[in-house]
PDB file of C-alpha atoms in Angstrom:
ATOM      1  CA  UNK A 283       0.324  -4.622   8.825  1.00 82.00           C
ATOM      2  CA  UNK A 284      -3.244  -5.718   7.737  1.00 87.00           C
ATOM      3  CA  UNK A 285      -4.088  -9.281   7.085  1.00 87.00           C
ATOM      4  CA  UNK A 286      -5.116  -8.577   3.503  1.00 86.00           C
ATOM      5  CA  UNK A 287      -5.132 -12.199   3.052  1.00 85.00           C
ATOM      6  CA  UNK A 288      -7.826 -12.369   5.335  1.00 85.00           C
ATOM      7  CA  UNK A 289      -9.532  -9.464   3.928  1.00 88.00           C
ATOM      8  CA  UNK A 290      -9.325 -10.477   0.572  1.00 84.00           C
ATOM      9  CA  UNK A 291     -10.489 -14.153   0.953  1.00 84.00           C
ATOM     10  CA  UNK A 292     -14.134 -12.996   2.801  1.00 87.00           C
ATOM     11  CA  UNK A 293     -14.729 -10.448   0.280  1.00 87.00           C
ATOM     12  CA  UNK A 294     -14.304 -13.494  -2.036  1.00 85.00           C
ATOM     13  CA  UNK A 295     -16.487 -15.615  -0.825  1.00 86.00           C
ATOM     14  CA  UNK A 296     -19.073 -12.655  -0.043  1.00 89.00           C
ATOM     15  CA  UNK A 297     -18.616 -12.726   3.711  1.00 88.00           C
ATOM     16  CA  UNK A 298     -19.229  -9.894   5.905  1.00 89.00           C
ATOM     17  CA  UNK A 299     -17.810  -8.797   9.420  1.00 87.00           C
ATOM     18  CA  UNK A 300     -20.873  -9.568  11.129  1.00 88.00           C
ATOM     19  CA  UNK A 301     -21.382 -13.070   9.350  1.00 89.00           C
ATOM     20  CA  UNK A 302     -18.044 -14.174  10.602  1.00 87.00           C
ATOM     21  CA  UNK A 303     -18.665 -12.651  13.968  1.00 86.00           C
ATOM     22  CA  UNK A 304     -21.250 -14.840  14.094  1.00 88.00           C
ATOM     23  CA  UNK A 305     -20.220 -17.956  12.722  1.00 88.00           C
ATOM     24  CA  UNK A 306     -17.847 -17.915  15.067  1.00 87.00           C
ATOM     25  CA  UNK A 307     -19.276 -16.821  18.365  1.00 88.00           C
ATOM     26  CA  UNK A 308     -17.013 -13.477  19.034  1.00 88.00           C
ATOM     27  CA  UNK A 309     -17.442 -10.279  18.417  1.00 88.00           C
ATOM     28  CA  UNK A 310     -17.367  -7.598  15.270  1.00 88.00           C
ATOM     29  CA  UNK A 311     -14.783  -6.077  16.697  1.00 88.00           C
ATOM     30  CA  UNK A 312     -12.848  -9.142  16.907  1.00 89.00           C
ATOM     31  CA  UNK A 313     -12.818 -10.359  13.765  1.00 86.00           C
ATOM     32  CA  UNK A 314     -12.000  -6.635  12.439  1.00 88.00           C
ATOM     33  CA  UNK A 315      -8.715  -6.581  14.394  1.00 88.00           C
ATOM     34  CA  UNK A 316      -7.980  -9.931  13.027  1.00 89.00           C
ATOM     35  CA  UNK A 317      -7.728  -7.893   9.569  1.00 88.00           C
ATOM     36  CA  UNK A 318      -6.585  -4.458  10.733  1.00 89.00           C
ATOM     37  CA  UNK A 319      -4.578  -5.383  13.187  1.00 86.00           C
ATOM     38  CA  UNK A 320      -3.314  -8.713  11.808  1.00 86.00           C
ATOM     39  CA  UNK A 321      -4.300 -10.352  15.233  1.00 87.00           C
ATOM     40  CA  UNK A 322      -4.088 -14.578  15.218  1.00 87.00           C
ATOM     41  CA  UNK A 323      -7.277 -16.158  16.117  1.00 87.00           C
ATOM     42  CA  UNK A 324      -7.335 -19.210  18.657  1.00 84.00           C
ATOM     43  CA  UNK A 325      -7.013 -22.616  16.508  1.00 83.00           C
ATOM     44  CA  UNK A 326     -11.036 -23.580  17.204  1.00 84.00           C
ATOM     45  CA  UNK A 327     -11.591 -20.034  14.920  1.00 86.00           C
ATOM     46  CA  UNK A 328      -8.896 -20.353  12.795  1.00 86.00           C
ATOM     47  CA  UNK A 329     -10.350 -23.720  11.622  1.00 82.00           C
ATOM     48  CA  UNK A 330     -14.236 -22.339  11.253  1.00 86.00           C
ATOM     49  CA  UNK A 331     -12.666 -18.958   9.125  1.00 88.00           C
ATOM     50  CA  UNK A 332     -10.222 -21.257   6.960  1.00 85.00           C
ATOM     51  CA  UNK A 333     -13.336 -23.031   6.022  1.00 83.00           C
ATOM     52  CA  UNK A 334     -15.436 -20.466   5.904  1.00 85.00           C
ATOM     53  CA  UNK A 335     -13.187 -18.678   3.771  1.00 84.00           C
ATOM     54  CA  UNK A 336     -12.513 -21.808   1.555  1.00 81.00           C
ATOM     55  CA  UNK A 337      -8.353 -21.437   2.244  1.00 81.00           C
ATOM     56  CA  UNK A 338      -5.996 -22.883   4.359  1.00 78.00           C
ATOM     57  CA  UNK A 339      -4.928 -21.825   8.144  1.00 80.00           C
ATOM     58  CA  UNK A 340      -1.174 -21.414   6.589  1.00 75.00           C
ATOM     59  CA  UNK A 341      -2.358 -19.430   3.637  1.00 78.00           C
ATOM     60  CA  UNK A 342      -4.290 -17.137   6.271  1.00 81.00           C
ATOM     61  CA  UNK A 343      -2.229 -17.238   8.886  1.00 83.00           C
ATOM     62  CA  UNK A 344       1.416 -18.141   7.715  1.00 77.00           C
ATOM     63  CA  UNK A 345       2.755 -18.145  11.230  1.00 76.00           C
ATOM     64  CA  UNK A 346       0.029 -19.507  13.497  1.00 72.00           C
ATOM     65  CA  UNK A 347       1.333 -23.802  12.759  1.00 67.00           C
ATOM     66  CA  UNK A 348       4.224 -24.989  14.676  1.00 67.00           C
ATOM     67  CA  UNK A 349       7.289 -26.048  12.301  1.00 66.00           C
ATOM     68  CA  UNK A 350       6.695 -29.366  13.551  1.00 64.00           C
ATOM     69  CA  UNK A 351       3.234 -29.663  12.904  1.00 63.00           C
ATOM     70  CA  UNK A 352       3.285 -28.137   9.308  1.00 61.00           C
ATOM     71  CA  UNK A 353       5.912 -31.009   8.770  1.00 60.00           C
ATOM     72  CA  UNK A 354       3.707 -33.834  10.274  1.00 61.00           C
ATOM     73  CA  UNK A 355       0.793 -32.245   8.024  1.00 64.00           C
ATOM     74  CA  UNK A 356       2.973 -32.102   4.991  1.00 62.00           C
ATOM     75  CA  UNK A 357       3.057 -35.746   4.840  1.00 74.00           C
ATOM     76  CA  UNK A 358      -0.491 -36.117   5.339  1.00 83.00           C
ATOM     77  CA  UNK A 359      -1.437 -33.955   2.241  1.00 90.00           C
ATOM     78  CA  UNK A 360       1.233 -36.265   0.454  1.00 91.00           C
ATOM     79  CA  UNK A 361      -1.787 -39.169  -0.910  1.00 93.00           C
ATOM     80  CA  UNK A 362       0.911 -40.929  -3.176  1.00 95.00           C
ATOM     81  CA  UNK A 363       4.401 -40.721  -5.010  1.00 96.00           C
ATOM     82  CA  UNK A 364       4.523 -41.597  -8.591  1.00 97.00           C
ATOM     83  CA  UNK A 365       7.766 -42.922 -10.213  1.00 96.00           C
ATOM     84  CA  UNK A 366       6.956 -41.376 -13.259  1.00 95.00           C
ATOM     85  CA  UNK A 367       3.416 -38.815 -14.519  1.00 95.00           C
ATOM     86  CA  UNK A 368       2.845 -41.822 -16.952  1.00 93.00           C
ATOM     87  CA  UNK A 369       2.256 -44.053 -14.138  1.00 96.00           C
ATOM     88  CA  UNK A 370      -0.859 -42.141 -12.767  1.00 96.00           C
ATOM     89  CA  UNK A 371      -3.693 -44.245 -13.435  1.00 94.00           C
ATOM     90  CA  UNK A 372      -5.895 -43.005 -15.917  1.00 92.00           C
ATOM     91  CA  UNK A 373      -8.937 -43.617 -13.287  1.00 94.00           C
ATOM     92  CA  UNK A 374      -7.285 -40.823 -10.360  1.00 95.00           C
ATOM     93  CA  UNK A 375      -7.145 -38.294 -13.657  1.00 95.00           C
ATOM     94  CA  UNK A 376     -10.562 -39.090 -14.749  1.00 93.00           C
ATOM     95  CA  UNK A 377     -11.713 -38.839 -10.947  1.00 95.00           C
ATOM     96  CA  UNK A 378      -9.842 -35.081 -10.414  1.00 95.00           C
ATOM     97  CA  UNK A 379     -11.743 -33.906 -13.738  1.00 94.00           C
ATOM     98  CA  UNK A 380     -14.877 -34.801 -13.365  1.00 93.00           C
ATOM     99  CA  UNK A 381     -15.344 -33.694  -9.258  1.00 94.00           C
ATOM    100  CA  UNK A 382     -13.514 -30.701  -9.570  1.00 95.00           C
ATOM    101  CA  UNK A 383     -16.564 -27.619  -9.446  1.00 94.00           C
ATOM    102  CA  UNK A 384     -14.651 -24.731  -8.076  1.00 92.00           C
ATOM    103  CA  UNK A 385     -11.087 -24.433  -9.308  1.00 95.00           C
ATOM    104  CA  UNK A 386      -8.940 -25.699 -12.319  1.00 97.00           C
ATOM    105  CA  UNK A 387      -5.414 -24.562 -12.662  1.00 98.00           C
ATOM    106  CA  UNK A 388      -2.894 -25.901 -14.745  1.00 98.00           C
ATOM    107  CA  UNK A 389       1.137 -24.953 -15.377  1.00 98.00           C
ATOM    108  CA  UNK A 390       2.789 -26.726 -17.740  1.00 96.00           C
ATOM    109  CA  UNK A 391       4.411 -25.971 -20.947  1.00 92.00           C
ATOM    110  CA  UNK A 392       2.346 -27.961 -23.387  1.00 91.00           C
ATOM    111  CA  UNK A 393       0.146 -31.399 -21.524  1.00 88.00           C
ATOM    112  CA  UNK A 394      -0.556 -33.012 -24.825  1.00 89.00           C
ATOM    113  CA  UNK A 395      -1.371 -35.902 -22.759  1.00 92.00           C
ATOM    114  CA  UNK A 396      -4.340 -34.211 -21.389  1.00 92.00           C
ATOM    115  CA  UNK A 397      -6.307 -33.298 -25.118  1.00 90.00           C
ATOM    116  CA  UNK A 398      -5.881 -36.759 -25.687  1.00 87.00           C
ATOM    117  CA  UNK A 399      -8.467 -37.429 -23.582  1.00 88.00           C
ATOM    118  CA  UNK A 400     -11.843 -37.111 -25.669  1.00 86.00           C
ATOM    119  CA  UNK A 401     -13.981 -35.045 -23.218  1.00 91.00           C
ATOM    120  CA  UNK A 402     -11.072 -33.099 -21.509  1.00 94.00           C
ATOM    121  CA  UNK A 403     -11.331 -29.450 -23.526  1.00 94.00           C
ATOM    122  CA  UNK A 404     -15.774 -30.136 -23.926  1.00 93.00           C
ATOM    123  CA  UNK A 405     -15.580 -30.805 -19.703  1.00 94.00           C
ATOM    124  CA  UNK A 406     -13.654 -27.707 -19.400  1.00 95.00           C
ATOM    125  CA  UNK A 407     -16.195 -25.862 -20.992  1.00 94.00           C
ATOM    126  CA  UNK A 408     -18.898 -27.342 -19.109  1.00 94.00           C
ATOM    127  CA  UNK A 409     -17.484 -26.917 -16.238  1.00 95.00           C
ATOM    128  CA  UNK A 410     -16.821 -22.686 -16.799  1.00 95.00           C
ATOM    129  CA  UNK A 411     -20.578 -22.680 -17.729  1.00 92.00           C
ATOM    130  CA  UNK A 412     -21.300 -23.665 -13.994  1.00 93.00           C
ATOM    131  CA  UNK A 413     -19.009 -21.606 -12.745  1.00 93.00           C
ATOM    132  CA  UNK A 414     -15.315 -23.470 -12.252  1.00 95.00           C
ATOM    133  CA  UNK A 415     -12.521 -20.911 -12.429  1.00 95.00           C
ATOM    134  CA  UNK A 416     -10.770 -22.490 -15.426  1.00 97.00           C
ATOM    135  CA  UNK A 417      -6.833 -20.916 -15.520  1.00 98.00           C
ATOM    136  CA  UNK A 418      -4.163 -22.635 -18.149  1.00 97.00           C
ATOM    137  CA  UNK A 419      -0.724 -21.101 -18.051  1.00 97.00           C
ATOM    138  CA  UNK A 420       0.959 -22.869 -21.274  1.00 96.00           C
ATOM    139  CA  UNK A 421       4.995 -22.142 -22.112  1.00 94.00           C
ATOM    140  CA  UNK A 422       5.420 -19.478 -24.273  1.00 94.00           C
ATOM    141  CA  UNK A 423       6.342 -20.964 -27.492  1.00 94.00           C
ATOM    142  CA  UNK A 424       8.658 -17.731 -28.656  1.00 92.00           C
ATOM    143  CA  UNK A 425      10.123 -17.839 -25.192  1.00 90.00           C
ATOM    144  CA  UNK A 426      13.643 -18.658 -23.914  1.00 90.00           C
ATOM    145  CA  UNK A 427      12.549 -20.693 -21.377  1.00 91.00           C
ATOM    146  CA  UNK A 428      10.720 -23.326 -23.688  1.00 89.00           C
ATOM    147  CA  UNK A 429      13.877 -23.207 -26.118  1.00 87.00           C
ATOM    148  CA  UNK A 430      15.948 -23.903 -22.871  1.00 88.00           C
ATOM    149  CA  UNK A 431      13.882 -26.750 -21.615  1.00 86.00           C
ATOM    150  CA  UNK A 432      13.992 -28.381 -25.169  1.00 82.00           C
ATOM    151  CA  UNK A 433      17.443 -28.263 -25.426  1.00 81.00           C
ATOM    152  CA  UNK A 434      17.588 -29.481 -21.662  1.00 80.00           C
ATOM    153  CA  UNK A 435      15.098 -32.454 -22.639  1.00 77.00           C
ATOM    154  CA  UNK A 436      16.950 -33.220 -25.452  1.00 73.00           C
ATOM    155  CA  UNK A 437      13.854 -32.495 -28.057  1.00 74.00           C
ATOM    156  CA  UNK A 438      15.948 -31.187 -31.014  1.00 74.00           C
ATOM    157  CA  UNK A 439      15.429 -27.156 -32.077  1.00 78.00           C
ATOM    158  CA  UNK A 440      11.889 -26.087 -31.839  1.00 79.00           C
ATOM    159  CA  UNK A 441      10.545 -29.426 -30.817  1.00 86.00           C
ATOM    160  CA  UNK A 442       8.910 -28.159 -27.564  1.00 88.00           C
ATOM    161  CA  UNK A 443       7.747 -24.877 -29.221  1.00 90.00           C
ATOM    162  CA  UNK A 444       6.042 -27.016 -32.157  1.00 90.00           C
ATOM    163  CA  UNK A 445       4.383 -29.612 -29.083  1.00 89.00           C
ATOM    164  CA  UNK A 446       2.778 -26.254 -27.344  1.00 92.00           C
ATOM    165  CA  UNK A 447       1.141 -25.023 -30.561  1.00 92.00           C
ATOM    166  CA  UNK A 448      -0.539 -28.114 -31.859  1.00 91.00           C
ATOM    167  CA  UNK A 449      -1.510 -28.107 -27.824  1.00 91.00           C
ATOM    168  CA  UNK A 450      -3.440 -24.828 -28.233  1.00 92.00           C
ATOM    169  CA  UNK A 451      -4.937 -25.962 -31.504  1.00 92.00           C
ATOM    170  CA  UNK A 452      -6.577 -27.944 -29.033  1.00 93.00           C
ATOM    171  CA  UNK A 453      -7.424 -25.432 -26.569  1.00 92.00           C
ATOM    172  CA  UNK A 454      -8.955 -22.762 -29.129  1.00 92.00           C
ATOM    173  CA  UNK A 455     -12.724 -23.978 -28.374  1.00 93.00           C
ATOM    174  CA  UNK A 456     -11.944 -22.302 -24.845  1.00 93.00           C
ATOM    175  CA  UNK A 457     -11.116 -19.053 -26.095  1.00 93.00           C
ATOM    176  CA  UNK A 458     -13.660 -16.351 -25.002  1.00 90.00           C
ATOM    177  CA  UNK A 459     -15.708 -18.525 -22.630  1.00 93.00           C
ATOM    178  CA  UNK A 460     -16.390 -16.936 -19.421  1.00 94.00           C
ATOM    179  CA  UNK A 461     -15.134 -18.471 -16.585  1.00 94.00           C
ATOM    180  CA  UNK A 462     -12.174 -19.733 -18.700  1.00 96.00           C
ATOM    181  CA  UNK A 463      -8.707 -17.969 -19.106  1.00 96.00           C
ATOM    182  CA  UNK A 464      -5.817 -19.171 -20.520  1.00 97.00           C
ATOM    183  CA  UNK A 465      -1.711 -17.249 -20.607  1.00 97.00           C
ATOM    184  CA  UNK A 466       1.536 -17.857 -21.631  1.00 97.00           C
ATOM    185  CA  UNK A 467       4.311 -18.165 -19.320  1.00 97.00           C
ATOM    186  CA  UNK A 468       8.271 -17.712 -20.000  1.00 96.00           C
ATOM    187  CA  UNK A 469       9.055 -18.770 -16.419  1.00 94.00           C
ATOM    188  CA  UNK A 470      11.082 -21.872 -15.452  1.00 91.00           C
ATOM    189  CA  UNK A 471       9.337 -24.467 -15.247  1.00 91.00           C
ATOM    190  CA  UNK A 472      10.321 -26.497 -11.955  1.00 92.00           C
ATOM    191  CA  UNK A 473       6.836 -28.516 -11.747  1.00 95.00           C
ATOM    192  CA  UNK A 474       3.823 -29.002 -13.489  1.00 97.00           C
ATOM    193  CA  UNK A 475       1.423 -28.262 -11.800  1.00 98.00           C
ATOM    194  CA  UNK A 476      -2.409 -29.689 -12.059  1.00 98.00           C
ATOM    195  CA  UNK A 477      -5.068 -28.429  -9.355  1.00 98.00           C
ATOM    196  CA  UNK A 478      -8.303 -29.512  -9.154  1.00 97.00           C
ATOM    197  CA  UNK A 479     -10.232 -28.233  -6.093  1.00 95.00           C
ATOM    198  CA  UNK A 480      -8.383 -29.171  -3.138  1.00 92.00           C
ATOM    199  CA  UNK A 481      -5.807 -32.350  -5.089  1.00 96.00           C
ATOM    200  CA  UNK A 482      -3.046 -31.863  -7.085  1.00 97.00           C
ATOM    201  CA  UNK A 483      -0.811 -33.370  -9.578  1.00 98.00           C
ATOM    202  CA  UNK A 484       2.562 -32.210  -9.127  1.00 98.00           C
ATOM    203  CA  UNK A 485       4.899 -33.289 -11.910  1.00 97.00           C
ATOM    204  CA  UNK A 486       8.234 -32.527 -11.127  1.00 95.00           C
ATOM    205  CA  UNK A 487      10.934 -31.698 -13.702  1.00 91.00           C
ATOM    206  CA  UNK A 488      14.434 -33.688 -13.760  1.00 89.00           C
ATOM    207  CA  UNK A 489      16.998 -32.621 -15.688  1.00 87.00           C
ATOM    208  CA  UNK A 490      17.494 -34.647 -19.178  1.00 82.00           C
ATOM    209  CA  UNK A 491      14.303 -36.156 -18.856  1.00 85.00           C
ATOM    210  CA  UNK A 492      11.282 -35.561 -20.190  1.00 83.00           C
ATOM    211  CA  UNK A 493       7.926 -34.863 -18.108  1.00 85.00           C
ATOM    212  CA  UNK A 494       5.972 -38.144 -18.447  1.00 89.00           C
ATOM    213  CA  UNK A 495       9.032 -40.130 -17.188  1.00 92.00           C
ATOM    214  CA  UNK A 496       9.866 -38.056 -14.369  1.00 94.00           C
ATOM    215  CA  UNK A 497       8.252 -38.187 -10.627  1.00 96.00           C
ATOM    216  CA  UNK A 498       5.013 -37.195  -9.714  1.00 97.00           C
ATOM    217  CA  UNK A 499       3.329 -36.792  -6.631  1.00 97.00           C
ATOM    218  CA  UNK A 500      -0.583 -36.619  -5.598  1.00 97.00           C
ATOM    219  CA  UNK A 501      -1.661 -34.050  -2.871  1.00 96.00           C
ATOM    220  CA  UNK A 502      -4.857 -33.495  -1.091  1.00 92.00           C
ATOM    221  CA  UNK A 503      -4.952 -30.089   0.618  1.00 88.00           C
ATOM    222  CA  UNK A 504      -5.139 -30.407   4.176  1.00 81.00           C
ATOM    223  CA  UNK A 505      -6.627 -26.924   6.217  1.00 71.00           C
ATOM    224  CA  UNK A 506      -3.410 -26.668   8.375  1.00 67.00           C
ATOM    225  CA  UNK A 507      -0.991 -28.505   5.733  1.00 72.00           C
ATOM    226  CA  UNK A 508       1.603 -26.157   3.813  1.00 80.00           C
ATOM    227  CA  UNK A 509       2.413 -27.871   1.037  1.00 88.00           C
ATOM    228  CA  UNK A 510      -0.223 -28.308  -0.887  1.00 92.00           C
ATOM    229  CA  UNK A 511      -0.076 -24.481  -0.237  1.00 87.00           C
ATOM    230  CA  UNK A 512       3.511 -23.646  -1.622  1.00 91.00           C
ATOM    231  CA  UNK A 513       2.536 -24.997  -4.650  1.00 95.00           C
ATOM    232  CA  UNK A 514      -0.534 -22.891  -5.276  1.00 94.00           C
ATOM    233  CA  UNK A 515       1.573 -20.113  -4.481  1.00 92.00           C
ATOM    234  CA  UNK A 516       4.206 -21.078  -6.834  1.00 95.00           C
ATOM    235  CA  UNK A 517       1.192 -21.115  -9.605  1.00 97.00           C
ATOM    236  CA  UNK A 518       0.072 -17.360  -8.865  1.00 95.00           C
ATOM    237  CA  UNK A 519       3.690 -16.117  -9.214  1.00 96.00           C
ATOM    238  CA  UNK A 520       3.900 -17.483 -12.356  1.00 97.00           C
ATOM    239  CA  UNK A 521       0.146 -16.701 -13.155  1.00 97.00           C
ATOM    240  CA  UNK A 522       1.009 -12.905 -11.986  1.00 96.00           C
ATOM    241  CA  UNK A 523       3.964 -12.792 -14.237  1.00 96.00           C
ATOM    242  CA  UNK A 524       2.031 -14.415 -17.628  1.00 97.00           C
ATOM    243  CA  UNK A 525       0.699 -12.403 -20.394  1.00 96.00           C
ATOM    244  CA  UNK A 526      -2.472 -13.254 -22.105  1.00 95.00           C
ATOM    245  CA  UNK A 527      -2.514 -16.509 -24.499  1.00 93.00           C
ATOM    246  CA  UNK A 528      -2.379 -15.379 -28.477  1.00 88.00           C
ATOM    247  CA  UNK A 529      -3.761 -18.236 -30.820  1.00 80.00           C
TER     248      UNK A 529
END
């Protein structure tokens, strides 16, 4: 079976056979079987094509790190553990926003918290204009899921629902920019999920509680790490499975 991975992620980035070849000191032919063929390349290429690429070694090559190094790895992507999302300093957020230049993606059902901040929705726009791939999957305030969550959170009927709209009330100077897309999602929502370039905000969800008091953790994407990688997995499934965002 192809590596279409592989394939994909150079046509992405605007790479060609030969470039790679090159870059990494083999030969066309090589690199071609590492797509056709799905062969693995040794680590010292691996690392060069993952960076190349702008992906990780697990993402490209699922099977080519040890159990027990993805483990070790793991806990190097993990920066910090947060008792609660309320507890992340306001300076890490601010930090995240303003560096990110390539990628901002963003599951949640509603992150009021985030509009609160002055800038957040005119440094979104800003940032789209220069090229960031903006994606916002919001919870689909006539779904089940976001009914079932505010029941779950204890929110009272149509508590969560209401929260999501006066969100995207928010969000409506985004509509139509290029660069910027934004979807609803009637998924369950496990995490929250905030990327921005290689870090993340995870917030996880605990049952009973709402999302600002519950854990959150801080990843930095490391090229052979996997789980800052299951997580930006976990947002494309639900990305895949969203419709477009009505306002």
């Amino acid at each position: 079976m192809p590596n279409e991975r592989l394939r994909d992620a150079l046509l992405r980035n605007g790479l060609t056979l030969e470039q790679v070849a090159k870059a990494v000191g083999v030969d066309q032919k090589t690199v071609e079987r590492w797509i056709t063929k799905n062969r693995t390349p040794y680590p010292k290429h691996r690392h060069k094509i993952a960076a190349m690429a702008r992906e990780s070694e697990t993402y490209l090559w699922p099977d080519s790190v040890a159990p027990e190094r993805k483990a070790e790895t793991a806990a190097a992507e993990l920066v910090q553990v947060f008792p609660h999302r309320n507890a992340v300093p306001v300076e890490l957020w601010d930090r995240l926003i303003k560096e990110a230049s390539e990628t901002v993606e963003i599951l949640v059902h509603a992150a009021l918290f985030l509009v609160e901040r002055p800038r957040f929705i005119k440094d979104l726009t800003a940032k789209a204009a220069a090229g960031t791939r903006i994606r916002l999957a919001f919870g689909d305030p006539e779904g089940d899921s976001v009914a079932l969550r505010g029941e779950e959170e204890q929110l009272g009927d149509g508590t969560l629902a209401a929260r999501i709209r006066n969100a995207l009330a928010s969000y409506r100077p985004l509509v139509g920019v290029d660069g910027a897309e934004m979807r609803f999602h009637n998924t369950t929502l496990y995490n929250s999920i905030f990327r921005f370039d290689d870090e993340m905000i995870i917030n996880t969800h605990v049952y009973g509680f709402q999302g600002a008091h519950a854990p959150s953790l801080h990843l930095r994407r490391l090229s052979a790490g996997d789980l800052f990688e299951t997580y930006s997995e976990s947002f494309e499934s639900v990305w895949n499975l969203a419709k477009p965002a009505t306002f």
